[in-house]
């Protein structure tokens, strides 16, 4: 079931997402969190850091799994997703290094890197709470539009649209890596709860696929319609453009 929550603005959305996560961690201190990168969760991480500083959330037992990583960017590269997480969350809270899991972008043996992440997910999982953004093309993690969905961790070619979308983080489009390693649709779908955030109107078409009643591998996020517990947090600008409304509204 998908529940939609509409917030006045990005700051409120981010704050409420952080409060929700902090609450889940309070209920289960060793929560397994699936984490996303990109511009959407920046506000959420900022709010989580504030809550941590105010002693309202304790990450000492929290275990994390990130969705994806660019291939061939070392961890210390400012655009690597590992670097992003260090900068915006990990270095600012009391998370333990051994509880952080990332797919290996600097792999020599692609199969080995994918199997290793799958094994770590199997040993620790399922994920309690998976944070997701959504690509303007409907991707989740780097599960890009394709003829079929891939369930397990895999190496993927970035879609042309993703390369264009992500060029804003690099000096120019040619610098955007063409490949990435990503958690598969299977691990995302096994998460007990999914919290998807969207605050940009470029995501409207992709979001509408969440309420369409059609599962389409060309819009990977559409699979979320089969999940039992998906919370979608949007701001009011995005909400205005949503064609479909799910039946359960968390708030107005
Ligand atoms: P964004 O990316 O948060 O930078 O818009 C979301 C995504 O591609 O999943």
GROMACS .gro file of C-alpha atoms and ligand atoms in nm:
model
  261
    1UNK     CA    1   0.000   0.000   0.000
    2UNK     CA    2   0.121   0.346  -0.084
    3UNK     CA    3   0.044   0.631   0.155
    4UNK     CA    4   0.100   0.985   0.044
    5UNK     CA    5   0.194   1.269   0.277
    6UNK     CA    6   0.198   1.624   0.146
    7UNK     CA    7   0.409   1.889   0.317
    8UNK     CA    8   0.408   2.261   0.268
    9UNK     CA    9   0.771   2.289   0.165
   10UNK     CA   10   1.099   2.102   0.135
   11UNK     CA   11   1.215   2.196   0.485
   12UNK     CA   12   0.902   2.061   0.650
   13UNK     CA   13   0.917   1.745   0.440
   14UNK     CA   14   1.281   1.691   0.539
   15UNK     CA   15   1.209   1.760   0.906
   16UNK     CA   16   0.915   1.521   0.916
   17UNK     CA   17   1.113   1.249   0.738
   18UNK     CA   18   1.393   1.290   0.994
   19UNK     CA   19   1.147   1.275   1.285
   20UNK     CA   20   0.993   0.959   1.138
   21UNK     CA   21   1.335   0.794   1.105
   22UNK     CA   22   1.444   0.903   1.454
   23UNK     CA   23   1.125   0.754   1.590
   24UNK     CA   24   1.189   0.422   1.418
   25UNK     CA   25   1.544   0.420   1.560
   26UNK     CA   26   1.408   0.491   1.907
   27UNK     CA   27   1.176   0.191   1.873
   28UNK     CA   28   1.455  -0.032   1.739
   29UNK     CA   29   1.806   0.100   1.816
   30UNK     CA   30   1.970  -0.149   1.577
   31UNK     CA   31   1.746  -0.046   1.286
   32UNK     CA   32   1.879  -0.144   0.945
   33UNK     CA   33   1.852   0.168   0.732
   34UNK     CA   34   1.872   0.170   0.354
   35UNK     CA   35   2.016   0.505   0.249
   36UNK     CA   36   1.990   0.715  -0.064
   37UNK     CA   37   2.208   0.993  -0.203
   38UNK     CA   38   2.132   1.282  -0.438
   39UNK     CA   39   1.992   1.627  -0.377
   40UNK     CA   40   1.655   1.513  -0.240
   41UNK     CA   41   1.771   1.365   0.094
   42UNK     CA   42   2.014   1.649   0.172
   43UNK     CA   43   1.759   1.826   0.394
   44UNK     CA   44   1.672   1.499   0.565
   45UNK     CA   45   2.036   1.433   0.656
   46UNK     CA   46   2.075   1.788   0.782
   47UNK     CA   47   1.771   1.741   1.005
   48UNK     CA   48   1.894   1.404   1.129
   49UNK     CA   49   2.225   1.564   1.225
   50UNK     CA   50   2.035   1.837   1.415
   51UNK     CA   51   1.827   1.576   1.596
   52UNK     CA   52   2.145   1.390   1.683
   53UNK     CA   53   2.305   1.707   1.820
   54UNK     CA   54   1.993   1.762   2.029
   55UNK     CA   55   2.038   1.405   2.160
   56UNK     CA   56   1.711   1.297   2.003
   57UNK     CA   57   1.857   1.019   1.790
   58UNK     CA   58   2.135   0.774   1.863
   59UNK     CA   59   2.306   0.597   1.573
   60UNK     CA   60   2.539   0.380   1.783
   61UNK     CA   61   2.364   0.057   1.688
   62UNK     CA   62   2.218   0.159   1.353
   63UNK     CA   63   2.328  -0.046   1.052
   64UNK     CA   64   2.324   0.114   0.707
   65UNK     CA   65   2.319  -0.008   0.349
   66UNK     CA   66   2.352   0.246   0.071
   67UNK     CA   67   2.161   0.192  -0.248
   68UNK     CA   68   2.434   0.247  -0.500
   69UNK     CA   69   2.775   0.379  -0.596
   70UNK     CA   70   2.929   0.504  -0.918
   71UNK     CA   71   3.169   0.260  -1.078
   72UNK     CA   72   3.531   0.373  -1.089
   73UNK     CA   73   3.505   0.665  -0.847
   74UNK     CA   74   3.724   0.610  -0.540
   75UNK     CA   75   3.567   0.670  -0.199
   76UNK     CA   76   3.760   0.995  -0.158
   77UNK     CA   77   3.627   1.141  -0.486
   78UNK     CA   78   3.397   1.434  -0.395
   79UNK     CA   79   3.122   1.298  -0.620
   80UNK     CA   80   3.137   0.941  -0.492
   81UNK     CA   81   2.833   0.847  -0.293
   82UNK     CA   82   3.052   0.727  -0.008
   83UNK     CA   83   3.202   1.075   0.014
   84UNK     CA   84   2.852   1.225   0.004
   85UNK     CA   85   2.740   1.011   0.297
   86UNK     CA   86   3.054   1.090   0.497
   87UNK     CA   87   3.010   1.458   0.435
   88UNK     CA   88   2.637   1.484   0.506
   89UNK     CA   89   2.572   1.219   0.770
   90UNK     CA   90   2.830   0.962   0.877
   91UNK     CA   91   3.098   1.205   0.998
   92UNK     CA   92   2.839   1.407   1.190
   93UNK     CA   93   2.666   1.136   1.393
   94UNK     CA   94   2.778   0.850   1.616
   95UNK     CA   95   2.742   0.575   1.359
   96UNK     CA   96   3.003   0.299   1.383
   97UNK     CA   97   3.222   0.244   1.079
   98UNK     CA   98   3.173  -0.133   1.085
   99UNK     CA   99   2.795  -0.082   1.061
  100UNK     CA  100   2.820   0.108   0.730
  101UNK     CA  101   2.776  -0.096   0.412
  102UNK     CA  102   2.838   0.023   0.059
  103UNK     CA  103   2.853  -0.156  -0.273
  104UNK     CA  104   3.212  -0.145  -0.401
  105UNK     CA  105   3.242   0.097  -0.693
  106UNK     CA  106   3.614   0.036  -0.745
  107UNK     CA  107   3.563  -0.330  -0.828
  108UNK     CA  108   3.808  -0.543  -1.026
  109UNK     CA  109   3.571  -0.837  -1.043
  110UNK     CA  110   3.215  -0.714  -1.101
  111UNK     CA  111   3.051  -1.046  -1.010
  112UNK     CA  112   3.243  -1.070  -0.688
  113UNK     CA  113   3.151  -0.712  -0.588
  114UNK     CA  114   2.781  -0.780  -0.654
  115UNK     CA  115   2.782  -1.114  -0.472
  116UNK     CA  116   2.958  -0.962  -0.174
  117UNK     CA  117   2.692  -0.694  -0.135
  118UNK     CA  118   2.414  -0.948  -0.182
  119UNK     CA  119   2.569  -1.162   0.089
  120UNK     CA  120   2.596  -0.869   0.329
  121UNK     CA  121   2.234  -0.780   0.262
  122UNK     CA  122   2.126  -1.138   0.319
  123UNK     CA  123   2.323  -1.172   0.642
  124UNK     CA  124   2.197  -0.845   0.790
  125UNK     CA  125   1.869  -0.790   0.614
  126UNK     CA  126   1.596  -0.740   0.542
  127UNK     CA  127   1.626  -0.364   0.560
  128UNK     CA  128   1.387  -0.215   0.817
  129UNK     CA  129   1.350   0.123   0.655
  130UNK     CA  130   1.461   0.207   0.302
  131UNK     CA  131   1.494   0.574   0.207
  132UNK     CA  132   1.444   0.636  -0.163
  133UNK     CA  133   1.458   0.926  -0.402
  134UNK     CA  134   1.320   0.881  -0.749
  135UNK     CA  135   1.483   0.963  -1.082
  136UNK     CA  136   1.298   1.177  -1.333
  137UNK     CA  137   1.296   0.860  -1.548
  138UNK     CA  138   1.146   0.655  -1.264
  139UNK     CA  139   1.467   0.487  -1.151
  140UNK     CA  140   1.510   0.382  -0.788
  141UNK     CA  141   1.869   0.341  -0.676
  142UNK     CA  142   2.035   0.297  -1.015
  143UNK     CA  143   1.772   0.050  -1.132
  144UNK     CA  144   1.726   0.216  -1.467
  145UNK     CA  145   1.437   0.172  -1.712
  146UNK     CA  146   1.480  -0.159  -1.899
  147UNK     CA  147   1.282  -0.445  -2.052
  148UNK     CA  148   1.298  -0.630  -1.723
  149UNK     CA  149   1.382  -0.559  -1.364
  150UNK     CA  150   1.691  -0.705  -1.194
  151UNK     CA  151   1.631  -0.836  -0.845
  152UNK     CA  152   1.985  -0.858  -0.715
  153UNK     CA  153   2.281  -0.623  -0.683
  154UNK     CA  154   2.417  -0.557  -1.030
  155UNK     CA  155   2.633  -0.335  -1.245
  156UNK     CA  156   2.427  -0.104  -1.458
  157UNK     CA  157   2.475   0.140  -1.745
  158UNK     CA  158   2.342   0.478  -1.645
  159UNK     CA  159   2.049   0.590  -1.859
  160UNK     CA  160   2.115   0.892  -2.084
  161UNK     CA  161   1.859   1.088  -1.883
  162UNK     CA  162   2.038   1.006  -1.556
  163UNK     CA  163   2.370   1.119  -1.703
  164UNK     CA  164   2.211   1.451  -1.803
  165UNK     CA  165   2.033   1.485  -1.465
  166UNK     CA  166   2.348   1.412  -1.265
  167UNK     CA  167   2.581   1.629  -1.475
  168UNK     CA  168   2.495   1.919  -1.242
  169UNK     CA  169   2.715   1.761  -0.974
  170UNK     CA  170   3.018   1.740  -1.206
  171UNK     CA  171   3.208   1.998  -1.412
  172UNK     CA  172   3.039   1.867  -1.725
  173UNK     CA  173   2.846   1.573  -1.862
  174UNK     CA  174   3.154   1.389  -1.987
  175UNK     CA  175   3.274   1.349  -1.628
  176UNK     CA  176   2.965   1.158  -1.513
  177UNK     CA  177   3.056   0.788  -1.476
  178UNK     CA  178   2.869   0.570  -1.726
  179UNK     CA  179   2.834   0.273  -1.496
  180UNK     CA  180   2.730   0.211  -1.138
  181UNK     CA  181   2.676  -0.074  -0.893
  182UNK     CA  182   2.328  -0.080  -0.743
  183UNK     CA  183   2.114  -0.274  -0.502
  184UNK     CA  184   1.854  -0.464  -0.705
  185UNK     CA  185   1.479  -0.428  -0.700
  186UNK     CA  186   1.455  -0.745  -0.486
  187UNK     CA  187   1.640  -0.600  -0.188
  188UNK     CA  188   1.445  -0.275  -0.211
  189UNK     CA  189   1.115  -0.465  -0.220
  190UNK     CA  190   1.217  -0.678   0.079
  191UNK     CA  191   1.253  -0.366   0.297
  192UNK     CA  192   0.986  -0.363   0.568
  193UNK     CA  193   0.906   0.004   0.509
  194UNK     CA  194   0.999   0.229   0.219
  195UNK     CA  195   1.011   0.605   0.260
  196UNK     CA  196   1.026   0.777  -0.078
  197UNK     CA  197   1.094   1.151  -0.091
  198UNK     CA  198   1.029   1.382  -0.386
  199UNK     CA  199   1.038   1.760  -0.386
  200UNK     CA  200   1.104   1.846  -0.749
  201UNK     CA  201   0.840   1.887  -1.017
  202UNK     CA  202   1.068   1.706  -1.266
  203UNK     CA  203   0.965   1.390  -1.078
  204UNK     CA  204   0.593   1.424  -1.140
  205UNK     CA  205   0.566   1.184  -1.435
  206UNK     CA  206   0.768   0.920  -1.252
  207UNK     CA  207   0.560   0.965  -0.936
  208UNK     CA  208   0.236   0.924  -1.127
  209UNK     CA  209   0.352   0.574  -1.216
  210UNK     CA  210   0.322   0.492  -0.845
  211UNK     CA  211  -0.051   0.541  -0.863
  212UNK     CA  212  -0.121   0.406  -1.212
  213UNK     CA  213  -0.209   0.045  -1.134
  214UNK     CA  214   0.043  -0.066  -1.398
  215UNK     CA  215   0.382  -0.228  -1.329
  216UNK     CA  216   0.621  -0.124  -1.602
  217UNK     CA  217   0.994  -0.212  -1.599
  218UNK     CA  218   1.048   0.101  -1.804
  219UNK     CA  219   0.945   0.296  -1.494
  220UNK     CA  220   1.113   0.086  -1.222
  221UNK     CA  221   0.948   0.275  -0.934
  222UNK     CA  222   0.612   0.138  -1.051
  223UNK     CA  223   0.700  -0.192  -0.878
  224UNK     CA  224   0.652  -0.016  -0.544
  225UNK     CA  225   0.277  -0.052  -0.597
  226UNK     CA  226   0.323  -0.418  -0.496
  227UNK     CA  227   0.489  -0.329  -0.166
  228UNK     CA  228   0.286  -0.342   0.154
  229UNK     CA  229   0.418  -0.032   0.321
  230UNK     CA  230   0.540   0.262   0.115
  231UNK     CA  231   0.530   0.618   0.247
  232UNK     CA  232   0.565   0.887  -0.017
  233UNK     CA  233   0.656   1.233   0.116
  234UNK     CA  234   0.613   1.517  -0.133
  235UNK     CA  235   0.594   1.894  -0.105
  236UNK     CA  236   0.284   2.083  -0.214
  237UNK     CA  237   0.436   2.195  -0.546
  238UNK     CA  238   0.486   1.835  -0.650
  239UNK     CA  239   0.148   1.726  -0.511
  240UNK     CA  240  -0.033   1.975  -0.736
  241UNK     CA  241   0.077   1.778  -1.041
  242UNK     CA  242  -0.006   1.428  -0.921
  243UNK     CA  243  -0.272   1.273  -1.142
  244UNK     CA  244  -0.367   0.993  -0.912
  245UNK     CA  245  -0.444   0.999  -0.546
  246UNK     CA  246  -0.407   0.690  -0.330
  247UNK     CA  247  -0.691   0.624  -0.092
  248UNK     CA  248  -0.499   0.665   0.235
  249UNK     CA  249  -0.376   1.013   0.306
  250UNK     CA  250  -0.149   1.046   0.607
  251UNK     CA  251  -0.216   1.415   0.632
  252UNK     CA  252  -0.332   1.704   0.422
  253LIG     P1  253   1.798   1.362  -0.684
  253LIG     O1  254   1.812   1.215  -0.742
  253LIG     O2  255   1.762   1.347  -0.542
  253LIG     O3  256   1.937   1.423  -0.700
  253LIG     O4  257   1.696   1.430  -0.764
  253LIG     C1  258   1.717   1.119  -0.708
  253LIG     C2  259   1.748   0.990  -0.779
  253LIG     O5  260   1.808   0.994  -0.887
  253LIG     O6  261   1.711   0.885  -0.726
   0.00000   0.00000   0.00000
